[in-house]
mmCIF file of C-alpha atoms in Angstrom:
data_model
loop_
_atom_site.group_PDB
_atom_site.id
_atom_site.type_symbol
_atom_site.label_atom_id
_atom_site.label_comp_id
_atom_site.label_asym_id
_atom_site.label_seq_id
_atom_site.Cartn_x
_atom_site.Cartn_y
_atom_site.Cartn_z
ATOM 1 C CA MET O 1 11.411 -66.095 -1.467
ATOM 2 C CA LYS O 2 12.516 -68.571 1.185
ATOM 3 C CA ARG O 3 10.503 -71.772 1.402
ATOM 4 C CA ASN O 4 8.577 -72.380 4.611
ATOM 5 C CA PRO O 5 7.360 -75.939 5.316
ATOM 6 C CA TYR O 6 4.437 -74.704 7.414
ATOM 7 C CA GLU O 7 3.196 -72.458 4.619
ATOM 8 C CA ILE O 8 3.655 -75.173 1.996
ATOM 9 C CA LEU O 9 1.534 -77.605 4.002
ATOM 10 C CA GLY O 10 -0.863 -74.876 5.096
ATOM 11 C CA VAL O 11 -0.581 -75.702 8.790
ATOM 12 C CA ASP O 12 0.034 -73.618 11.889
ATOM 13 C CA PRO O 13 3.495 -73.796 13.557
ATOM 14 C CA GLY O 14 1.767 -75.367 16.545
ATOM 15 C CA ALA O 15 0.158 -78.155 14.501
ATOM 16 C CA ASP O 16 0.558 -81.682 15.830
ATOM 17 C CA LYS O 17 1.755 -84.670 13.806
ATOM 18 C CA SER O 18 -1.745 -85.863 12.928
ATOM 19 C CA GLU O 19 -2.642 -82.458 11.472
ATOM 20 C CA ILE O 20 0.593 -82.339 9.497
ATOM 21 C CA LYS O 21 0.062 -85.843 8.124
ATOM 22 C CA ALA O 22 -3.538 -85.086 7.166
ATOM 23 C CA ALA O 23 -2.522 -81.882 5.388
ATOM 24 C CA TYR O 24 0.192 -83.723 3.472
ATOM 25 C CA LYS O 25 -2.156 -86.489 2.328
ATOM 26 C CA THR O 26 -4.774 -84.002 1.180
ATOM 27 C CA LEU O 27 -2.313 -81.893 -0.795
ATOM 28 C CA ALA O 28 -0.477 -84.924 -2.194
ATOM 29 C CA GLN O 29 -3.677 -86.138 -3.818
ATOM 30 C CA SER O 30 -4.033 -82.897 -5.756
ATOM 31 C CA VAL O 31 -0.408 -82.232 -6.751
ATOM 32 C CA HIS O 32 0.844 -85.789 -7.355
ATOM 33 C CA PRO O 33 2.238 -86.077 -10.924
ATOM 34 C CA ASP O 34 0.333 -89.323 -11.497
ATOM 35 C CA LYS O 35 -2.884 -87.360 -11.008
ATOM 36 C CA GLY O 36 -1.942 -84.511 -13.287
ATOM 37 C CA GLY O 37 -0.154 -82.434 -10.685
ATOM 38 C CA ASP O 38 3.091 -80.529 -11.023
ATOM 39 C CA GLN O 39 6.288 -82.453 -10.209
ATOM 40 C CA ASN O 40 7.990 -79.410 -8.697
ATOM 41 C CA GLU O 41 5.058 -78.737 -6.392
ATOM 42 C CA PHE O 42 5.002 -82.369 -5.313
ATOM 43 C CA THR O 43 8.758 -82.348 -4.641
ATOM 44 C CA GLU O 44 8.381 -79.218 -2.533
ATOM 45 C CA LEU O 45 5.485 -80.795 -0.649
ATOM 46 C CA GLN O 46 7.611 -83.854 0.110
ATOM 47 C CA TRP O 47 10.423 -81.590 1.325
ATOM 48 C CA ALA O 48 8.096 -79.777 3.713
ATOM 49 C CA TYR O 49 6.606 -82.997 5.059
ATOM 50 C CA ALA O 50 10.052 -84.563 5.563
ATOM 51 C CA ILE O 51 10.985 -81.674 7.858
ATOM 52 C CA LEU O 52 7.786 -81.410 9.876
ATOM 53 C CA LYS O 53 7.253 -85.130 10.458
ATOM 54 C CA ASP O 54 10.741 -85.500 11.977
ATOM 55 C CA ASP O 55 11.071 -84.124 15.521
ATOM 56 C CA ASP O 56 14.767 -83.239 15.209
ATOM 57 C CA LYS O 57 14.432 -81.564 11.806
ATOM 58 C CA ARG O 58 11.328 -79.673 12.883
ATOM 59 C CA ALA O 59 12.973 -78.455 16.095
ATOM 60 C CA HIS O 60 16.001 -77.289 14.111
ATOM 61 C CA TRP O 61 13.778 -75.431 11.645
ATOM 62 C CA ASP O 62 11.836 -73.786 14.472
ATOM 63 C CA ARG O 63 15.092 -72.616 16.084
ATOM 64 C CA THR O 64 16.971 -71.478 13.002
ATOM 65 C CA GLY O 65 14.643 -71.371 10.006
ATOM 66 C CA GLU O 66 17.096 -73.674 8.240
ATOM 67 C CA ASP O 67 16.799 -77.171 6.808
ATOM 68 C CA ASN O 68 19.361 -79.491 8.380
ATOM 69 C CA SER O 69 18.631 -82.448 6.089
ATOM 70 C CA GLY O 70 21.835 -84.319 5.417
ATOM 71 C CA GLN O 71 23.279 -83.241 8.749
ATOM 72 C CA PRO O 72 24.014 -85.814 11.477
ATOM 73 C CA SER O 73 20.992 -86.759 13.553
ATOM 74 C CA THR O 74 20.764 -85.929 17.240
ATOM 75 C CA ASP O 75 21.436 -89.596 18.016
ATOM 76 C CA ASP O 76 24.599 -89.565 15.906
ATOM 77 C CA MET O 77 25.847 -86.349 17.488
ATOM 78 C CA ALA O 78 25.143 -87.749 20.958
ATOM 79 C CA THR O 79 27.101 -90.887 20.095
ATOM 80 C CA SER O 80 29.997 -88.706 18.955
ATOM 81 C CA GLU O 81 29.929 -86.921 22.307
ATOM 82 C CA ILE O 82 30.217 -90.220 24.148
ATOM 83 C CA LEU O 83 32.942 -91.630 21.912
ATOM 84 C CA GLY O 84 34.920 -88.398 22.084
ATOM 85 C CA ALA O 85 34.824 -88.533 25.880
ATOM 86 C CA PHE O 86 35.702 -92.239 25.862
ATOM 87 C CA GLN O 87 38.685 -91.560 23.602
ATOM 88 C CA GLN O 88 39.864 -88.931 26.067
ATOM 89 C CA CYS O 89 39.574 -91.411 28.944
ATOM 90 C CA LEU O 90 41.346 -94.093 26.901
ATOM 91 C CA GLN O 91 44.210 -91.750 26.017
ATOM 92 C CA MET O 92 44.768 -91.013 29.696
ATOM 93 C CA VAL O 93 44.876 -94.755 30.411
ATOM 94 C CA LEU O 94 47.400 -95.325 27.611
ATOM 95 C CA GLN O 95 49.529 -92.426 28.849
ATOM 96 C CA GLY O 96 49.580 -93.874 32.355
ATOM 97 C CA ARG O 97 47.585 -90.996 33.820
ATOM 98 C CA LYS O 98 44.738 -93.354 34.712
ATOM 99 C CA SER O 99 44.589 -97.016 35.682
ATOM 100 C CA GLU O 100 43.490 -99.553 33.079
ATOM 101 C CA ASN O 101 40.724 -100.416 35.561
ATOM 102 C CA THR O 102 39.304 -96.892 35.356
ATOM 103 C CA ASP O 103 35.524 -96.896 35.007
ATOM 104 C CA CYS O 104 35.286 -94.650 31.945
ATOM 105 C CA VAL O 105 31.528 -95.152 31.811
ATOM 106 C CA GLU O 106 31.085 -93.656 35.265
ATOM 107 C CA GLU O 107 33.387 -90.752 34.432
ATOM 108 C CA ILE O 108 31.494 -90.004 31.211
ATOM 109 C CA THR O 109 28.170 -90.273 33.049
ATOM 110 C CA THR O 110 29.302 -87.774 35.675
ATOM 111 C CA ALA O 111 30.706 -85.369 33.079
ATOM 112 C CA LEU O 112 27.487 -85.496 31.055
ATOM 113 C CA ARG O 113 25.342 -84.930 34.128
ATOM 114 C CA ASP O 114 27.410 -81.864 35.021
ATOM 115 C CA ALA O 115 27.304 -80.587 31.426
ATOM 116 C CA VAL O 116 23.518 -80.958 31.232
ATOM 117 C CA SER O 117 23.100 -79.092 34.516
ATOM 118 C CA GLN O 118 25.431 -76.320 33.377
ATOM 119 C CA GLY O 119 23.612 -76.125 30.044
ATOM 120 C CA LYS O 120 20.262 -75.622 31.763
ATOM 121 C CA ASN O 121 21.720 -72.789 33.815
ATOM 122 C CA GLN O 122 23.138 -71.137 30.696
ATOM 123 C CA ILE O 123 19.814 -71.418 28.863
ATOM 124 C CA ASN O 124 17.958 -69.905 31.808
ATOM 125 C CA GLU O 125 20.430 -67.034 32.054
ATOM 126 C CA VAL O 126 20.326 -66.213 28.342
ATOM 127 C CA SER O 127 16.514 -66.495 28.379
ATOM 128 C CA ARG O 128 16.409 -63.894 31.149
ATOM 129 C CA HIS O 129 18.640 -61.606 29.098
ATOM 130 C CA LEU O 130 16.288 -61.964 26.135
ATOM 131 C CA GLN O 131 13.248 -61.156 28.264
ATOM 132 C CA LYS O 132 14.911 -58.008 29.597
ATOM 133 C CA VAL O 133 15.834 -56.771 26.122
ATOM 134 C CA GLU O 134 12.307 -57.478 24.855
ATOM 135 C CA LYS O 135 10.864 -55.422 27.713
ATOM 136 C CA MET O 136 13.149 -52.504 26.820
ATOM 137 C CA LEU O 137 12.238 -52.503 23.129
ATOM 138 C CA GLY O 138 9.764 -49.850 22.030
ATOM 139 C CA LYS O 139 10.431 -47.530 24.963
ATOM 140 C CA PHE O 140 12.966 -45.210 23.318
ATOM 141 C CA THR O 141 11.891 -42.353 21.079
ATOM 142 C CA VAL O 142 13.776 -39.609 19.254
ATOM 143 C CA ASP O 143 12.619 -36.306 17.782
ATOM 144 C CA ASN O 144 13.478 -34.379 14.602
ATOM 145 C CA ASN O 145 13.243 -37.573 12.541
ATOM 146 C CA GLN O 146 16.619 -38.705 13.812
ATOM 147 C CA PRO O 147 17.447 -42.419 13.508
ATOM 148 C CA ASN O 148 16.524 -44.261 16.675
ATOM 149 C CA VAL O 149 19.912 -45.807 17.325
ATOM 150 C CA PHE O 150 18.849 -47.142 20.721
ATOM 151 C CA GLU O 151 15.978 -49.172 19.295
ATOM 152 C CA GLY O 152 18.164 -50.304 16.421
ATOM 153 C CA HIS O 153 20.865 -51.475 18.773
ATOM 154 C CA LEU O 154 18.356 -53.273 20.989
ATOM 155 C CA SER O 155 16.947 -55.092 17.957
ATOM 156 C CA SER O 156 20.446 -56.183 16.975
ATOM 157 C CA VAL O 157 21.206 -57.382 20.498
ATOM 158 C CA LYS O 158 17.893 -59.253 20.583
ATOM 159 C CA GLY O 159 18.789 -61.085 17.376
ATOM 160 C CA SER O 160 22.209 -62.051 18.718
ATOM 161 C CA ILE O 161 20.719 -63.349 21.958
ATOM 162 C CA GLU O 162 18.095 -65.373 20.071
ATOM 163 C CA THR O 163 20.826 -66.975 17.963
ATOM 164 C CA LYS O 164 22.871 -67.810 21.048
ATOM 165 C CA LEU O 165 19.816 -69.239 22.795
ATOM 166 C CA GLY O 166 18.992 -71.414 19.793
ATOM 167 C CA ASN O 167 22.538 -72.779 19.705
ATOM 168 C CA LEU O 168 22.482 -73.507 23.428
ATOM 169 C CA LYS O 169 19.172 -75.354 23.137
ATOM 170 C CA GLY O 170 20.468 -77.411 20.235
ATOM 171 C CA ARG O 171 23.586 -78.306 22.199
ATOM 172 C CA GLN O 172 21.483 -79.161 25.238
ATOM 173 C CA THR O 173 19.371 -81.571 23.194
ATOM 174 C CA VAL O 174 22.501 -83.447 22.114
ATOM 175 C CA LEU O 175 23.888 -83.622 25.660
ATOM 176 C CA GLU O 176 20.599 -84.877 27.079
ATOM 177 C CA LYS O 177 20.426 -87.537 24.368
ATOM 178 C CA ALA O 178 23.999 -88.599 25.174
ATOM 179 C CA GLU O 179 23.085 -88.773 28.851
ATOM 180 C CA GLN O 180 20.307 -91.213 27.949
ATOM 181 C CA GLN O 181 22.572 -93.282 25.684
ATOM 182 C CA ILE O 182 25.318 -93.760 28.274
ATOM 183 C CA LYS O 183 22.791 -95.325 30.663
ATOM 184 C CA HIS O 184 22.756 -98.390 28.413
ATOM 185 C CA PHE O 185 26.422 -99.118 29.130
ATOM 186 C CA THR O 186 28.239 -100.415 32.173
ATOM 187 C CA TYR O 187 31.829 -101.197 33.130
ATOM 188 C CA SER O 188 33.060 -104.593 34.299
ATOM 189 C CA PRO O 189 36.726 -105.203 35.232
ATOM 190 C CA GLU O 190 36.274 -108.894 34.465
ATOM 191 C CA GLY O 191 34.372 -108.463 31.213
ATOM 192 C CA GLY O 192 36.373 -105.815 29.376
ATOM 193 C CA LEU O 193 36.587 -102.048 29.409
ATOM 194 C CA VAL O 194 33.003 -101.381 28.340
ATOM 195 C CA LYS O 195 30.109 -103.720 27.753
ATOM 196 C CA GLN O 196 26.623 -103.037 26.513
ATOM 197 C CA ALA O 197 24.020 -103.411 29.239
ATOM 198 C CA SER O 198 20.982 -103.718 26.975
ATOM 199 C CA GLN O 199 21.167 -106.194 24.102
ATOM 200 C CA GLY O 200 18.416 -104.367 22.244
ATOM 201 C CA PHE O 201 20.110 -100.979 22.339
ATOM 202 C CA HIS O 202 21.777 -99.554 19.236
ATOM 203 C CA MET O 203 23.873 -96.441 18.818
ATOM 204 C CA GLY O 204 24.292 -95.125 15.304
ATOM 205 C CA GLY O 205 27.070 -93.032 13.806
ATOM 206 C CA THR O 206 30.805 -93.342 13.707
ATOM 207 C CA GLY O 207 31.460 -90.851 16.467
ATOM 208 C CA SER O 208 34.375 -88.575 17.154
ATOM 209 C CA THR O 209 37.933 -89.377 18.145
ATOM 210 C CA SER O 210 38.668 -85.982 19.630
ATOM 211 C CA THR O 211 41.047 -86.031 22.572
ATOM 212 C CA THR O 212 39.920 -82.652 23.865
ATOM 213 C CA ASN O 213 37.500 -82.159 26.724
ATOM 214 C CA ALA O 214 34.110 -82.973 25.223
ATOM 215 C CA TRP O 215 32.203 -80.513 27.400
ATOM 216 C CA GLY O 216 34.764 -77.939 28.404
#
């Protein structure tokens, strides 16, 4: 049986962080090995809490039902988006297709803004498709105990749309995070190609060196 962090902690999927933390502390006191509890139960409890206390991991679980521990964080993926786009801009400068005074920051900012807008439109469109399919479900009947192929097909289509919608929302989260990150950078012809605008800002991850269009 597949593990479910909400069931392990005994909380509702809509529980807030304070409820999740309280549930973890209560259960930890009873299953902790130092207090006579079972090590496997405690390990599972820690796994569930690690997912639900982290916004990115919890959102991923809610969308897919999968644990993405060990996967790059949203911040890291957003940084990769920016660096991939910067590499593309840099390649065009090196190839002579752009001036060395090109404001790559402004170009990346514009591309991200357009990508975020397009992503919202795609999410809205796919959401409408899902709503229409959901309204159609349950309205087809068949006699003589024949298999209801219409309802079966609608259920399959619904699952495919839900998967697509989840992927789009995950992608949108990364793009919106990248859009926030790029705001911390500015371009100065006198001070180098790119300089950091906020001394306290930090971007994690190693990023991508893809030379393809980052949002195409």
